[in-house]
Short mmCIF file of C-alpha atoms and ligand atoms in Angstrom, two decimals:
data_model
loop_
_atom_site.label_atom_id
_atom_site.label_comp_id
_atom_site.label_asym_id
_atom_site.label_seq_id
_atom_site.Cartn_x
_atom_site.Cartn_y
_atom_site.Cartn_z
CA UNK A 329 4.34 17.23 -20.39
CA UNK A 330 5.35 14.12 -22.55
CA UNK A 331 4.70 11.54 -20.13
CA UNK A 332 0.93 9.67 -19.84
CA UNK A 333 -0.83 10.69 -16.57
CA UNK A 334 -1.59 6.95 -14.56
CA UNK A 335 -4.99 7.79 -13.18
CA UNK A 336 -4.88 5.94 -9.99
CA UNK A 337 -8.57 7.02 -9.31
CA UNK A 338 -10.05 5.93 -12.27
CA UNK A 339 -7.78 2.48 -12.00
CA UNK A 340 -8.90 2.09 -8.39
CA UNK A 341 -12.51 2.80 -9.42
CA UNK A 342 -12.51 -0.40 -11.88
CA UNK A 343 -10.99 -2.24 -9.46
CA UNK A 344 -13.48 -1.62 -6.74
CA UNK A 345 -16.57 -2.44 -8.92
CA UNK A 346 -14.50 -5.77 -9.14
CA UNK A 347 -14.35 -6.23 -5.51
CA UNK A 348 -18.31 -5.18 -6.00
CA UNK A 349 -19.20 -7.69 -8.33
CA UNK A 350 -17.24 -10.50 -5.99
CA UNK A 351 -19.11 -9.64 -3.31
CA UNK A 352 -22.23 -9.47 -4.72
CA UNK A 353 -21.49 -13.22 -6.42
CA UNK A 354 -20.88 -14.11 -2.71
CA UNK A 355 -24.09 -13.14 -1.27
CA UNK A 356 -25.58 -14.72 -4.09
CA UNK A 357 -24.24 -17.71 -3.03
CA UNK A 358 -26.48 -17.71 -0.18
CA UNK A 359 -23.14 -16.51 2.38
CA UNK A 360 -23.34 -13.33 4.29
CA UNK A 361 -21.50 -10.26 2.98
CA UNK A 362 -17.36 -10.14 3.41
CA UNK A 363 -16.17 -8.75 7.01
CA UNK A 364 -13.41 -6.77 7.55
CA UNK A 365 -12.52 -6.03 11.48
CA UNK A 366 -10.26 -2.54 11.69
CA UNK A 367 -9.21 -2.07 14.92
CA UNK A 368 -7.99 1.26 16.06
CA UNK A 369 -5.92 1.75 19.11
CA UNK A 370 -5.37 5.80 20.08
CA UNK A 371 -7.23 8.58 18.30
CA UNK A 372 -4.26 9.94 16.32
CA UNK A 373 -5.67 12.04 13.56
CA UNK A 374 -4.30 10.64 10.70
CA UNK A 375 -4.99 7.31 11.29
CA UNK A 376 -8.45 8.31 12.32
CA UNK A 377 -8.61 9.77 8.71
CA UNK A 378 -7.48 5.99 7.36
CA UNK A 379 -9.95 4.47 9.05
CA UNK A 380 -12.68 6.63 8.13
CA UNK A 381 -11.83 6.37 4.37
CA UNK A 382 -11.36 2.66 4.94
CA UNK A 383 -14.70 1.74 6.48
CA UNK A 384 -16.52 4.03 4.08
CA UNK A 385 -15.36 2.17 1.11
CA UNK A 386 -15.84 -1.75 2.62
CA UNK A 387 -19.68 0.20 2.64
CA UNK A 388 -19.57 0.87 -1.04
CA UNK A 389 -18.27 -2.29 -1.69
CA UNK A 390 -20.65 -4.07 0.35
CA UNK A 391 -18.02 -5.69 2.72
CA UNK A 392 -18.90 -4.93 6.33
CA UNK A 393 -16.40 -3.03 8.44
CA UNK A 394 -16.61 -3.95 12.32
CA UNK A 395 -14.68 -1.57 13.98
CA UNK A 396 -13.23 -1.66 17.34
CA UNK A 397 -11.81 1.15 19.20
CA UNK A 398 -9.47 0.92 22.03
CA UNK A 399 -8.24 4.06 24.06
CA UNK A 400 -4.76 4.85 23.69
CA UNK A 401 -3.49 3.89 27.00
CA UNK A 402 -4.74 0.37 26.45
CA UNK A 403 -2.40 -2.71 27.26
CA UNK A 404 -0.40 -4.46 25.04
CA UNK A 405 -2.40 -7.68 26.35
CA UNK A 406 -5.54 -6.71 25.36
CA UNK A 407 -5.26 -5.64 22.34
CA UNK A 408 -3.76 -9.35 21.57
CA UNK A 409 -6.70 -10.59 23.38
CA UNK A 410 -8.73 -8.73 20.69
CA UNK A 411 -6.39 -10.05 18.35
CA UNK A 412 -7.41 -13.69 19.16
CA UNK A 413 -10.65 -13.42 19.28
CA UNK A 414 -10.83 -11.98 15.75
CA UNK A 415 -9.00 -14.71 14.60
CA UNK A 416 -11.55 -16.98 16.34
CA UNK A 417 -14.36 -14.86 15.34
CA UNK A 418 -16.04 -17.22 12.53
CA UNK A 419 -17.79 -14.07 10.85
CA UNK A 420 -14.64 -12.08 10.66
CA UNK A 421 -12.94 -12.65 7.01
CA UNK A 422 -10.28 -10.05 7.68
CA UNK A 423 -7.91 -8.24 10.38
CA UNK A 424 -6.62 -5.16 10.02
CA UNK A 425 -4.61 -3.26 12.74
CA UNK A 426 -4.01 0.27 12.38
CA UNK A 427 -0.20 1.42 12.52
CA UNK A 428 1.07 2.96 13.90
CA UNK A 429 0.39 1.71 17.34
CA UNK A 430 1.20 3.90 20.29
CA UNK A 431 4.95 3.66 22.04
CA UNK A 432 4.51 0.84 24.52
CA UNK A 433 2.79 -1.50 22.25
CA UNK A 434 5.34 -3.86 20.24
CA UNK A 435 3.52 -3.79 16.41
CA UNK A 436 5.77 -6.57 15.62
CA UNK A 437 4.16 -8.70 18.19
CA UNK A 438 0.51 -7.52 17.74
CA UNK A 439 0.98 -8.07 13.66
CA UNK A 440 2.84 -11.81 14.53
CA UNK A 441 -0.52 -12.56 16.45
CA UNK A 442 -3.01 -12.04 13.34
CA UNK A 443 -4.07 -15.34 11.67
CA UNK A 444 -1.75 -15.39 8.54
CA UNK A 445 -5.35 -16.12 6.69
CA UNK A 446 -6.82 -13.13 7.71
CA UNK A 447 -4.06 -10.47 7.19
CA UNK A 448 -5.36 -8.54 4.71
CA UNK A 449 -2.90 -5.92 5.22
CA UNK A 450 -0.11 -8.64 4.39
CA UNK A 451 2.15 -7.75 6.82
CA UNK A 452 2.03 -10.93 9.10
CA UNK A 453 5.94 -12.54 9.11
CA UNK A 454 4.08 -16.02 7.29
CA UNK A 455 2.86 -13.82 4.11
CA UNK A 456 6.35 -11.37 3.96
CA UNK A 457 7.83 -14.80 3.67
CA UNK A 458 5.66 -15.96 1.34
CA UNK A 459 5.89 -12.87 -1.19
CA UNK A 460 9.71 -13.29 -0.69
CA UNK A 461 9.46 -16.72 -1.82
CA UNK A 462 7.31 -16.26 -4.46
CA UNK A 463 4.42 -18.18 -3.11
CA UNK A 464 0.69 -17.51 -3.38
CA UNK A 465 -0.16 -15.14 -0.30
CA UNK A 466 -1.60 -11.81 0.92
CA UNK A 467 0.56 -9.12 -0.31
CA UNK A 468 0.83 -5.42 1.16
CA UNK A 469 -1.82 -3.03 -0.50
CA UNK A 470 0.61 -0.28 -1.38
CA UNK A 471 2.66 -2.07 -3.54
CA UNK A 472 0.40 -4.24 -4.56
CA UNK A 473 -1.66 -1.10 -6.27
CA UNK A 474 2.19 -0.18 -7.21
CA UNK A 475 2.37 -3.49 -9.55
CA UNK A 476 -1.12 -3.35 -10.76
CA UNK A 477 -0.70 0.59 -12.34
CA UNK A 478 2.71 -0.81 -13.72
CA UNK A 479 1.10 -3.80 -15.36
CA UNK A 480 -1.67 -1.86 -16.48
CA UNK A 481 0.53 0.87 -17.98
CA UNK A 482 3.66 -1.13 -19.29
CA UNK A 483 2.43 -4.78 -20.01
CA UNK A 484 4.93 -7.45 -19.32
CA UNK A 485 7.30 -6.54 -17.01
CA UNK A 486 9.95 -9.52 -17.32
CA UNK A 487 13.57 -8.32 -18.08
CA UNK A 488 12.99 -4.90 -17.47
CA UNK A 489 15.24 -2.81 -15.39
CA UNK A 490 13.28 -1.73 -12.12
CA UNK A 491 14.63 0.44 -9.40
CA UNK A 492 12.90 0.67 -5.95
CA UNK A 493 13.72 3.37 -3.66
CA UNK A 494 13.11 2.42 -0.60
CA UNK A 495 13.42 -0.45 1.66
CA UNK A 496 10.54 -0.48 4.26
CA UNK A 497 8.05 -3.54 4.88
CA UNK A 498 5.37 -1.66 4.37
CA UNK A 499 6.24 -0.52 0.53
CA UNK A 500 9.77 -0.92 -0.36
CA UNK A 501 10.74 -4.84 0.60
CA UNK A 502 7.66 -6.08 -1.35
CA UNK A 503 7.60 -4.09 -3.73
CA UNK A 504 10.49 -5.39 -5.12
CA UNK A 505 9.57 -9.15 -4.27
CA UNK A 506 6.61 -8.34 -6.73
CA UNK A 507 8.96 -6.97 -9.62
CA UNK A 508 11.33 -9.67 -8.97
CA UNK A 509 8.46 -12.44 -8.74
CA UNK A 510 7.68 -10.93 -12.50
CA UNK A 511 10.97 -11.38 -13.85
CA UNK A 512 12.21 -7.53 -13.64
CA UNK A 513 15.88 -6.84 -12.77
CA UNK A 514 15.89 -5.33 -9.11
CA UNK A 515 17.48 -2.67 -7.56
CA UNK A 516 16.68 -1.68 -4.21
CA UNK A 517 17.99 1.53 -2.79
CA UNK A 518 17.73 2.89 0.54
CA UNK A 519 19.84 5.54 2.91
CA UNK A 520 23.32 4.18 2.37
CA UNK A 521 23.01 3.93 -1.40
CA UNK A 522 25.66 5.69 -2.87
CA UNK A 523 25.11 7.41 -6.84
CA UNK A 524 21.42 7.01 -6.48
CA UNK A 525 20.89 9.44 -9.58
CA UNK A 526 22.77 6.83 -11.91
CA UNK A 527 21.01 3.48 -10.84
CA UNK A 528 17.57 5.88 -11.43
CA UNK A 529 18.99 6.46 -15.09
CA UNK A 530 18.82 2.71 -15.62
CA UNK A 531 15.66 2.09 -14.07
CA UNK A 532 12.75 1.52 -17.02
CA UNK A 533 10.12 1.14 -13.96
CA UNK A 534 11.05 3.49 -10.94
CA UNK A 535 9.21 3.34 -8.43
CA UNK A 536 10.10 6.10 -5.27
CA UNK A 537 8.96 5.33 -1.67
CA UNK A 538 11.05 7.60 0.25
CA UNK A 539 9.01 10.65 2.45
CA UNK A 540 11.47 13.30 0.94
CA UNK A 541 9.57 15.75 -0.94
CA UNK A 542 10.76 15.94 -4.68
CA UNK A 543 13.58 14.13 -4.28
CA UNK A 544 14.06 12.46 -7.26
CA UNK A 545 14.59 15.17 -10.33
CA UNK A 546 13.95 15.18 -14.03
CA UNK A 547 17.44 14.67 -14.98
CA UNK A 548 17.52 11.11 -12.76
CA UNK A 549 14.64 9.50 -15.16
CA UNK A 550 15.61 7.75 -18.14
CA UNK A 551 13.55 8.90 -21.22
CA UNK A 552 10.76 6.52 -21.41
CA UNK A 553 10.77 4.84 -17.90
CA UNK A 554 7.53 3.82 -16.22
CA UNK A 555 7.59 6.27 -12.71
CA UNK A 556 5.50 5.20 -9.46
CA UNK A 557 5.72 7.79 -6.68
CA UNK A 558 4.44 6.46 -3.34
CA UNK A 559 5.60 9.60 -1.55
CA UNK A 560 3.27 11.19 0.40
CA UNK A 561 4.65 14.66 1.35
CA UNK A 562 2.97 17.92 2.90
CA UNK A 563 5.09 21.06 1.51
CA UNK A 564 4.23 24.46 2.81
CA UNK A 565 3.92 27.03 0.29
CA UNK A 566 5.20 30.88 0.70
CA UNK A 567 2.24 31.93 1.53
CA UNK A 568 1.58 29.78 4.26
CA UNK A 569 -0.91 27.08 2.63
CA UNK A 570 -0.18 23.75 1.86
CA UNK A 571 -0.35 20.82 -0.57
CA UNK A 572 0.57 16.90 -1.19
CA UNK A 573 4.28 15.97 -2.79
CA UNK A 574 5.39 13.06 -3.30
CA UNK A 575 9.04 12.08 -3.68
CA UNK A 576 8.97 12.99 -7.32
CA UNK A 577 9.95 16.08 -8.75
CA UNK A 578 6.57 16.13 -10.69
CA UNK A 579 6.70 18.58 -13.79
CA UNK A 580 10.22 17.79 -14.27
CA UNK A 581 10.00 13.68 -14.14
CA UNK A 582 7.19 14.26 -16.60
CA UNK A 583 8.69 16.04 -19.36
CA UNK A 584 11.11 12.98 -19.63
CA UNK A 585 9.35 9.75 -18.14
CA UNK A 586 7.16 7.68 -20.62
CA UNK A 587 4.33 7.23 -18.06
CA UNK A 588 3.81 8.80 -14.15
CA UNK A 589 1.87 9.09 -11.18
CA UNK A 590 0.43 12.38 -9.78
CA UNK A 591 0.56 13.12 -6.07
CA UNK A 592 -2.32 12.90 -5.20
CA UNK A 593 -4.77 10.66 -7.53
CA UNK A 594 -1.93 7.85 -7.99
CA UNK A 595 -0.56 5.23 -5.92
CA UNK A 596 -3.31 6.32 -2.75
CA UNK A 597 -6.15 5.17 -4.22
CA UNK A 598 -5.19 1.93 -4.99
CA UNK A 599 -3.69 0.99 -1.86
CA UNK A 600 -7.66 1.68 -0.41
CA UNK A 601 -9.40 -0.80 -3.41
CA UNK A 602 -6.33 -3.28 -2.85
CA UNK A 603 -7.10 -3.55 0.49
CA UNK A 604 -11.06 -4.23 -0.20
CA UNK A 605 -9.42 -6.94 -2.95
CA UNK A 606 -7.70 -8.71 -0.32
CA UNK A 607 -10.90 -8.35 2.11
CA UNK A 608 -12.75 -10.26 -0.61
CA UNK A 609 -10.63 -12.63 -1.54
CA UNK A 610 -10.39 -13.82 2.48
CA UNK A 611 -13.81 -14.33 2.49
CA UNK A 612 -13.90 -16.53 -0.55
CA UNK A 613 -11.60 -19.10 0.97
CA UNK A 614 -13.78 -19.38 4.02
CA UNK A 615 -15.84 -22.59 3.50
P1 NDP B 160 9.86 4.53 5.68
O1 NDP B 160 10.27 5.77 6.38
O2 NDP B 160 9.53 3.31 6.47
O3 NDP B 160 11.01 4.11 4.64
C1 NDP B 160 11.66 5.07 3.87
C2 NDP B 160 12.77 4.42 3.09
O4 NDP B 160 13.42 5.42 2.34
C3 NDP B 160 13.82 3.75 3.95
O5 NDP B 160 14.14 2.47 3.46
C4 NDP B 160 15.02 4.70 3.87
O6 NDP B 160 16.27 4.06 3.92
C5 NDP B 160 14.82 5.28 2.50
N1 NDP B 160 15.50 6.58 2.39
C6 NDP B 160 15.48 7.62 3.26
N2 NDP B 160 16.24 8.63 2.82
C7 NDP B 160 16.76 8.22 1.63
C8 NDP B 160 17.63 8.80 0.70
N3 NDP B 160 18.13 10.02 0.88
N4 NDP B 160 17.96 8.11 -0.40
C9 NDP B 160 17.46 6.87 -0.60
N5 NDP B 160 16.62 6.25 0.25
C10 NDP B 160 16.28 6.92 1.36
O7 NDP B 160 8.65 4.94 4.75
P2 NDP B 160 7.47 4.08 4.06
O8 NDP B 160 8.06 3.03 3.19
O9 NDP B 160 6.47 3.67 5.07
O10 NDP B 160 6.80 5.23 3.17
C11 NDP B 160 7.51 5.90 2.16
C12 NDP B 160 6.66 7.03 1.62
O11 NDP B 160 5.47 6.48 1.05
C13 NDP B 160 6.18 8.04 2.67
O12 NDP B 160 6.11 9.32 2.06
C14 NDP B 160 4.78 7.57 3.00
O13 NDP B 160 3.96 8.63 3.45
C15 NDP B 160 4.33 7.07 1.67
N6 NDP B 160 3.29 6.03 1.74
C16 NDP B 160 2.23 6.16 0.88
C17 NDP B 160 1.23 5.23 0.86
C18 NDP B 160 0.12 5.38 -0.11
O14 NDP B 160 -0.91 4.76 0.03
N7 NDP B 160 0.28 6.18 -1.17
C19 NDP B 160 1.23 4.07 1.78
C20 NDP B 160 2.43 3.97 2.56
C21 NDP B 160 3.41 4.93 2.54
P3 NDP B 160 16.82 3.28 5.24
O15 NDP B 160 16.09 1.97 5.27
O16 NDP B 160 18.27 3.15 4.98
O17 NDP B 160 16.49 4.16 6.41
#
């Protein structure tokens, strides 16, 4: 393997004694400890798994996780009545809605109704426009990890060619605000892109967040490049066990790419201590 291995455990373990340290300088200050409210509507079992992981860090960090648990066939109303009084809620710093939501509730609608000040998850329609605009904001914790690995591997970013597969709110779409914001030349490919291989062989950062297993090969990396793979991918093996892919061809991308990912222990982690980042940084701006 030629490339160097971004440890996104050991850069999301830095960044969380960060988060730490802010906290701690907060309750210093005489304020009670940042509160994040994670609201979980349904009991589907991977977001149950999100949550868990989620609440149990804001406890390492120190942040306190309220969380509020509404039974699946809940109504749309009430969970913006929630919503509201969250955003009311004087000792809530930040609001975080678990997607996805089930069928008859409108996530667009339920996302619109968080205060734009406490969307920590940066999804709210006020901070997408924001990011797009290059103004100060919260930003999505996926790609927000994304950027910081990339600085932290590459440097400065500015002028570099940067190719982001994928086009989703979540990942794609601000992911490539945040290379664009930094002066990288952006490419964003999605489902109708046509010779995907060849923009990838231009790309110095590449950063893949599909959900196809391995889709991206050795041969589409240019020697060198910087590769983030957000794909998260279970692949069943022949004999019937399983394991995490993401949408890069690991071993091959490796021998060519100048820096990479694994799946897991790369982009996952960071999206977790992002989100604690964002937590903390909502409660410094309340007075
Ligand atoms: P979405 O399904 O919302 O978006 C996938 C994107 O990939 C779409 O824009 C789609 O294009 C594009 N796409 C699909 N097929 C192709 C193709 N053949 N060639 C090029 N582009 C294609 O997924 P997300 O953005 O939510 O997530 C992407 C991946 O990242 C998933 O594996 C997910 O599990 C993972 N993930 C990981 C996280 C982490 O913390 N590590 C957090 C969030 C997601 P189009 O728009 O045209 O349909």
């Amino acid at each position: 393997m030629a490339a160097r291995l971004i440890d996104g455990r050991a850069h999301a373990a830095r960044l969380r004694e960060t988060v730490r340290a802010r906290v701690e300088a907060i309750r210093a200050a005489g304020q009670r400890a940042p509160a994040l409210a994670v609201v979980l509507v349904g009991a589907e079992p991977a977001s149950e798994v999100y949550v868990r992981s989620k609440t149990r860090a804001c406890a390492e960090a120190g942040i306190t996780a309220l969380e509020h648990r509404l039974p699946e066939s809940t109504p749309e109303a009430d969970l913006l009545d929630l919503v509201v009084r969250l955003n009311a809620d004087p000792g809530v710093d930040g609001i975080l809605v678990q997607l996805p939501l089930p069928p008859h509730m409108d996530a667009g609608a339920v996302i619109a109704a968080i205060d734009p000040a406490k969307d920590v998850d940066g999804f709210h329609p006020e901070n997408a426009g924001r990011l797009a605009s290059g103004l100060a904001g919260f930003v999505p914790c996926t790609p927000l990890g994304c950027l910081r690995l990339i600085e932290d591997t590459i440097g400065r970013i500015a002028g570099l060619d940067a190719l982001v597969i994928g086009r989703s709110t979540i990942v794609g779409r601000p992911m490539a605000s945040l290379l664009l914001n930094r002066s990288a030349t952006v490419t964003i490919a999605h489902s109708q892109t046509r010779n995907l291989a060849a923009l990838a062989r231009r790309a110095d950062i590449l950063v893949a967040a599909v959900g196809r297993p391995e889709m991206v090969r050795g041969d589409w990396i240019r020697p060198g490049a910087c590769v983030i793979d957000v794909g998260i991918n279970r692949r069943t093996l022949p004999d019937g066990r399983s394991r995490l892919v993401g949408d890069v061809a690991f071993a091959e991308a490796a021998e060519v790419a100048g820096a990479i990912t694994p799946v897991p222990g790369g982009v996952g982690p960071m999206t977790i201590a992002c989100l604690l980042e964002n937590t903390v940084r909502a409660a410094e701006r309340t007075p």
